[in-house]
PDB file of C-alpha atoms in Angstrom:
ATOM      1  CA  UNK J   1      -6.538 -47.000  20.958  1.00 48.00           C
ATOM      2  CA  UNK J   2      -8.426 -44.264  18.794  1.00 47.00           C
ATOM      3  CA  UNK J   3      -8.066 -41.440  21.201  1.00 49.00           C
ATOM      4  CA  UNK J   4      -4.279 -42.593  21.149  1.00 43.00           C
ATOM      5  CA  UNK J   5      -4.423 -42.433  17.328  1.00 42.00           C
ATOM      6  CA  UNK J   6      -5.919 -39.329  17.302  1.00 43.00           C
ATOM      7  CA  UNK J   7      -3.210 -37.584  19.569  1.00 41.00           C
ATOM      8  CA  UNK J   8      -0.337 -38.663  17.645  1.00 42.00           C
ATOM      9  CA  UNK J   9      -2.485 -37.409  14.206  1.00 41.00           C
ATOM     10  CA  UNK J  10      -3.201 -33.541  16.282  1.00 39.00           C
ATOM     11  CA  UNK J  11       0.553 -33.840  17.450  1.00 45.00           C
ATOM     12  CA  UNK J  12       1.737 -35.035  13.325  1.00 44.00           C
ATOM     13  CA  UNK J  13      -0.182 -31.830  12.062  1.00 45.00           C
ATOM     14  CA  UNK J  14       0.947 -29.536  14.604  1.00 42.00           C
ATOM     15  CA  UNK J  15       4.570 -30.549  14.262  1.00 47.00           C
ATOM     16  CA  UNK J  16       4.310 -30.233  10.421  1.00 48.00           C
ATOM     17  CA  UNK J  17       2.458 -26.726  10.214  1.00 47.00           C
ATOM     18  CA  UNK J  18       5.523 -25.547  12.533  1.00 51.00           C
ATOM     19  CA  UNK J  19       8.172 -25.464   9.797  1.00 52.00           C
ATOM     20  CA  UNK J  20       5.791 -23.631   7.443  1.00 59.00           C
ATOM     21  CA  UNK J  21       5.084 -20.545   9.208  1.00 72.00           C
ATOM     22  CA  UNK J  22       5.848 -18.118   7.026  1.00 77.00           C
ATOM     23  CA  UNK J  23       8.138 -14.607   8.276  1.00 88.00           C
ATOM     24  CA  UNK J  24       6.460 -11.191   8.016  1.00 92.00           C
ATOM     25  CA  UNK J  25       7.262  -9.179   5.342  1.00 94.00           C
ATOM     26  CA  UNK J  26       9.728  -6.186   6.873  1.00 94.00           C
ATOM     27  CA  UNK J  27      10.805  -2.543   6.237  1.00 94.00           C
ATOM     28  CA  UNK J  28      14.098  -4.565   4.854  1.00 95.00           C
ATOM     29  CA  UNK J  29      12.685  -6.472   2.690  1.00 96.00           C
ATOM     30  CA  UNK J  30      10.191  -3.694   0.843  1.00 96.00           C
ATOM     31  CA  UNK J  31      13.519  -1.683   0.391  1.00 96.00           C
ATOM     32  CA  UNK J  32      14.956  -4.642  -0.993  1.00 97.00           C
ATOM     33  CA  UNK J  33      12.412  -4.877  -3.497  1.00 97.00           C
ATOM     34  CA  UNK J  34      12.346  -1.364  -4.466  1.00 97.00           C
ATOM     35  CA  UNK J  35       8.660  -0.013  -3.060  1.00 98.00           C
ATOM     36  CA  UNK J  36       7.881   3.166  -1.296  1.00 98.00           C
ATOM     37  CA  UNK J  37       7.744   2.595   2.140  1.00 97.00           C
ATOM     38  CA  UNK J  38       5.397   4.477   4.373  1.00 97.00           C
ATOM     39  CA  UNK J  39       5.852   3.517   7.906  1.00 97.00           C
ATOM     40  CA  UNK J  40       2.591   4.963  10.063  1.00 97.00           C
ATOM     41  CA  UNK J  41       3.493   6.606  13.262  1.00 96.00           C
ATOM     42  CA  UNK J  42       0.198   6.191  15.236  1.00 95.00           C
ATOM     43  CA  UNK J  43      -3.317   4.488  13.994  1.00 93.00           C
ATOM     44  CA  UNK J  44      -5.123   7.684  14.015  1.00 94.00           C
ATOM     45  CA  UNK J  45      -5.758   9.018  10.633  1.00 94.00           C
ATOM     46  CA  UNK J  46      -5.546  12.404  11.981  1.00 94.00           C
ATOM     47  CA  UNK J  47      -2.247  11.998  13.209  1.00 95.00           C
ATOM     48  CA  UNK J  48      -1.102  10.384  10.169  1.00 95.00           C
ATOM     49  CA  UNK J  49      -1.872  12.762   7.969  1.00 92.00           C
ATOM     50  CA  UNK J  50      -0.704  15.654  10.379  1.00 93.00           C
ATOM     51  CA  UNK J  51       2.891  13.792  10.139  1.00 93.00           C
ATOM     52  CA  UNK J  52       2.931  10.812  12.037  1.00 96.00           C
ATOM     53  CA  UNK J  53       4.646   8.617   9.654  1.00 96.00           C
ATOM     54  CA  UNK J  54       7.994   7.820   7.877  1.00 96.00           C
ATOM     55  CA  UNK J  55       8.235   7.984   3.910  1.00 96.00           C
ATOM     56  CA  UNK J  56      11.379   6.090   2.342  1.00 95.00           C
ATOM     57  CA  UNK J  57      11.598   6.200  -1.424  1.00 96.00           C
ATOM     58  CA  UNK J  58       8.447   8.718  -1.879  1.00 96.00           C
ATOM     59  CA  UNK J  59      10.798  10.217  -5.410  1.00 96.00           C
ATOM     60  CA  UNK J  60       9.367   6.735  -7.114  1.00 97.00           C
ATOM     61  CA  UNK J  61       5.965   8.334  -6.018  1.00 97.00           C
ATOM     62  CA  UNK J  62       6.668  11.757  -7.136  1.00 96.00           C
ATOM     63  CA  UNK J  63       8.297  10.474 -10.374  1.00 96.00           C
ATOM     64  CA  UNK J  64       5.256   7.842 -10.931  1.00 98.00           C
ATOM     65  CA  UNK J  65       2.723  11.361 -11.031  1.00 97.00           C
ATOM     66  CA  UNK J  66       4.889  13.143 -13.527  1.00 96.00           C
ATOM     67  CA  UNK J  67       5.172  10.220 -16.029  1.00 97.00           C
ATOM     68  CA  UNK J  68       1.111  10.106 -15.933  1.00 98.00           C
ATOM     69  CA  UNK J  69       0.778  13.693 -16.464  1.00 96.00           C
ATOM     70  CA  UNK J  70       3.833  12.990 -19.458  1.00 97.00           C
ATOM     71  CA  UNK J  71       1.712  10.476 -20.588  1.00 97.00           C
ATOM     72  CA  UNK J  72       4.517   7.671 -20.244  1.00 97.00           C
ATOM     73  CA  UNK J  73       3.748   3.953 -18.915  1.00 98.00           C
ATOM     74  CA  UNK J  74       4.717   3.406 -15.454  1.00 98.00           C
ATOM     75  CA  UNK J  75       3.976   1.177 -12.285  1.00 98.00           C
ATOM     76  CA  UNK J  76       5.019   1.195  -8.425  1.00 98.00           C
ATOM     77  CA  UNK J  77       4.710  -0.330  -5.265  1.00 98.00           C
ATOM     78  CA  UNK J  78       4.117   0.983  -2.050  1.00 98.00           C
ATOM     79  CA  UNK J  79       4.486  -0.799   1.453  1.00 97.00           C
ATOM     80  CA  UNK J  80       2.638   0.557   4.392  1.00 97.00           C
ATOM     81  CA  UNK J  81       3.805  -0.580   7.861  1.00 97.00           C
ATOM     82  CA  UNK J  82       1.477  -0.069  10.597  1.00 96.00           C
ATOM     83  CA  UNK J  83       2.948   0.484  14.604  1.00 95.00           C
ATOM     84  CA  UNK J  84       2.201  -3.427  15.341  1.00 93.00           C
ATOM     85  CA  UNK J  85       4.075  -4.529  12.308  1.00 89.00           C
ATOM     86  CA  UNK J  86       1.360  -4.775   9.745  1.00 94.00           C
ATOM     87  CA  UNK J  87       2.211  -4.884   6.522  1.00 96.00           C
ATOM     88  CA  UNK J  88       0.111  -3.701   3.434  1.00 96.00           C
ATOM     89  CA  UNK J  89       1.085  -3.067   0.003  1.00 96.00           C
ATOM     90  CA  UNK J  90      -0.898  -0.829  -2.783  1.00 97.00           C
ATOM     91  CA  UNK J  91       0.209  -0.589  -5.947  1.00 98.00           C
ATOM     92  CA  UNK J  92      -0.425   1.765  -8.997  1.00 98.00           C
ATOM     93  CA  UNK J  93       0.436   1.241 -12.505  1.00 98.00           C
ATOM     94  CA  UNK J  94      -0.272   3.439 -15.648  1.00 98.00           C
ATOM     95  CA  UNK J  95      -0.444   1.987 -19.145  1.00 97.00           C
ATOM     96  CA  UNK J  96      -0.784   5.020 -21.275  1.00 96.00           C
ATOM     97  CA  UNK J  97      -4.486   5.607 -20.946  1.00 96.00           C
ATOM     98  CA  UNK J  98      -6.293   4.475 -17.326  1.00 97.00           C
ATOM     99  CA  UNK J  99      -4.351   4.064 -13.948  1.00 98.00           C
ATOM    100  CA  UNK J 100      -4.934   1.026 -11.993  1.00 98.00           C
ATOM    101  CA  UNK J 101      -5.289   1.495  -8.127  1.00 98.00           C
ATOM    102  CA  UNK J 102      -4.466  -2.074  -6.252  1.00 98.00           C
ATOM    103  CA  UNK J 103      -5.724  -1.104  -2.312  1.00 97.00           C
ATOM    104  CA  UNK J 104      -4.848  -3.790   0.045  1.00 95.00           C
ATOM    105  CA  UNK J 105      -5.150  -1.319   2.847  1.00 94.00           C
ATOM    106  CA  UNK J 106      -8.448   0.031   3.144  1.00 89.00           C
ATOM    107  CA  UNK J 107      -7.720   2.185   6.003  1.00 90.00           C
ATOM    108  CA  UNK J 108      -7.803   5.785   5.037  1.00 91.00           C
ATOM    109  CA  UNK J 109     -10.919   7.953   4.723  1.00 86.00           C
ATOM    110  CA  UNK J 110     -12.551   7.662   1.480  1.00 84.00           C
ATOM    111  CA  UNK J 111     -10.495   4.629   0.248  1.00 92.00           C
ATOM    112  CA  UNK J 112     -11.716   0.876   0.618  1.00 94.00           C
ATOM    113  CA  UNK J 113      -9.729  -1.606  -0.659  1.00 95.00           C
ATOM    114  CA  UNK J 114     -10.300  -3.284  -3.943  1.00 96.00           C
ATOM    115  CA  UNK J 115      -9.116  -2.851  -7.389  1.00 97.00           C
ATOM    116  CA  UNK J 116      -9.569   0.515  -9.356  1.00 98.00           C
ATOM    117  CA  UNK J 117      -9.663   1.618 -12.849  1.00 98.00           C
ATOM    118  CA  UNK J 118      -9.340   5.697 -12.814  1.00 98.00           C
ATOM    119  CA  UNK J 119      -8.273   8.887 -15.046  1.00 97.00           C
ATOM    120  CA  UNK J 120      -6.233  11.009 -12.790  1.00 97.00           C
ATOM    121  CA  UNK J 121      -4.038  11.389 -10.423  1.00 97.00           C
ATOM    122  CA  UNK J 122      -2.897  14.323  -8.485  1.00 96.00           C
ATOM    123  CA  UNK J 123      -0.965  15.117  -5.320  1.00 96.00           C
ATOM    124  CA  UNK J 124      -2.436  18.284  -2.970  1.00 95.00           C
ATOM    125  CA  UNK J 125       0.193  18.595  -0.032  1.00 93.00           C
ATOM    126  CA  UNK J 126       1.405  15.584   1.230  1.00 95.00           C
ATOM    127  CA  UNK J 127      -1.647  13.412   0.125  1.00 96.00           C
ATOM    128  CA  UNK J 128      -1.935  11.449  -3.610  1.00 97.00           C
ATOM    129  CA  UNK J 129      -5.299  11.282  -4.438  1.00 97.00           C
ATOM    130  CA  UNK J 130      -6.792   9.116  -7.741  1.00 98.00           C
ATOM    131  CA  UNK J 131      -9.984  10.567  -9.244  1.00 97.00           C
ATOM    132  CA  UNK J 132     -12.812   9.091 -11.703  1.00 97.00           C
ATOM    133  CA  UNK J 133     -12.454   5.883 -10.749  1.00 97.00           C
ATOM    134  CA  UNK J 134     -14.469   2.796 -11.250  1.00 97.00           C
ATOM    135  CA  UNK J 135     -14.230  -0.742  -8.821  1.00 96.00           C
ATOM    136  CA  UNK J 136     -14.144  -4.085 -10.110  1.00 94.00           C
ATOM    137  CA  UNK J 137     -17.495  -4.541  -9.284  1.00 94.00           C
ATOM    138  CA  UNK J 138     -18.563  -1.577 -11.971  1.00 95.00           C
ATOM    139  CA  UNK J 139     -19.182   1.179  -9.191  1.00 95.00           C
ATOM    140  CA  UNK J 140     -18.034   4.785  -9.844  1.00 96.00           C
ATOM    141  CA  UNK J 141     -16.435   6.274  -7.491  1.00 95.00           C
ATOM    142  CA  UNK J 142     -15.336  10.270  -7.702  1.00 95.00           C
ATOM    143  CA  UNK J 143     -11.590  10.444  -5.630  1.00 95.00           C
ATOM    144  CA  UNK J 144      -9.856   7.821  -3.600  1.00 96.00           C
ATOM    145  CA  UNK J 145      -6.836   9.469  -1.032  1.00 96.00           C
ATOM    146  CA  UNK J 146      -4.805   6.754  -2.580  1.00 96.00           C
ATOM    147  CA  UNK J 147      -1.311   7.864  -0.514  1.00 96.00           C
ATOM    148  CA  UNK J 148      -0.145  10.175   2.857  1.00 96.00           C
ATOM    149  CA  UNK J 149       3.497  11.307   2.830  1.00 95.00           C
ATOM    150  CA  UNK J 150       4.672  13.987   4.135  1.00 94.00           C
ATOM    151  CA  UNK J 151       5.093  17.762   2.465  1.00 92.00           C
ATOM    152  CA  UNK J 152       8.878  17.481   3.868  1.00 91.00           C
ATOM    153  CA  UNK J 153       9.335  14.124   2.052  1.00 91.00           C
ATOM    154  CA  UNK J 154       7.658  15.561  -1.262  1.00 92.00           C
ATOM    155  CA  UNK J 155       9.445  18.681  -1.397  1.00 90.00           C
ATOM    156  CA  UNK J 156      13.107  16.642  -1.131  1.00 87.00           C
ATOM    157  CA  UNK J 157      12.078  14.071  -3.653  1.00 85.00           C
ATOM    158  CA  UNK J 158      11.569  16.802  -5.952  1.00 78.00           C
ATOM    159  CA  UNK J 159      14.989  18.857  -5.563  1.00 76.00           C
TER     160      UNK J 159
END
């Protein structure tokens, strides 16, 4: 009787865990809510940054630079598809006087994921980069690579 109980409890829980499986988050749905949308090409870094990815909305990125260097507030969101369907998002906002790095990717050279406090932020070629930057957990770091788009992609947002 108990190992009939406990198969009808293991079937119960798997039946009710079924409806709540939750659908990935998609290209679609990061346009819908307004983020730049970097969609990696290949898992090699070296490939990425040599062009291996697609950049959707990269003037919000562009723009987002200028209104730090104008000294006006500003925040964005950036999704970052991987080729298996991975989603990540990173966000930066700027309230006048520090810029707040939110990593939840982690994958590039130089940039673990955490939370960051910095003073700059500059773009050489297709690469963003944030610079004087402290973690959550007090440690200084000197630049992050914060975002990889593509000099094509830059160039358009900015005509």
């Amino acid at each position: 009787m108990k190992k009939l109980l406990w198969v009808a409890c293991l079937i119960f829980i798997v039946a009710c865990s079924e409806g709540e499986i939750e659908e990935p988050y998609t290209v679609e749905d990061a346009e819908k809510d307004g983020h730049v949308i970097v969609e990696h090409q290949s898992d090699q870094f070296d490939q990425i940054k040599n062009g291996a990815l697609e950049v959707e909305n990269i003037k919000k990125m562009a723009a987002f630079i200028n209104n730090v260097e104008q000294g006006r507030e500003d925040e964005i969101d950036v999704s970052i598809f991987n080729p298996d369907g991975s989603h990540y998002q990173i966000s930066f906002s700027y309230d006048g006087e520090s810029i707040r790095f939110v990593n939840n990717y982690g994958a590039y050279p130089s940039s673990p994921a955490g939370s960051f406090d910095c003073e700059y932020v500059t773009r050489r070629g297709p690469m963003v980069y944030v610079s004087n930057c402290q973690s959550e957990e007090g440690k200084d770091l000197s630049t992050l690579l914060s975002f990889v788009g593509t000099e094509k992609a830059f160039r358009e947002a900015l005509n």
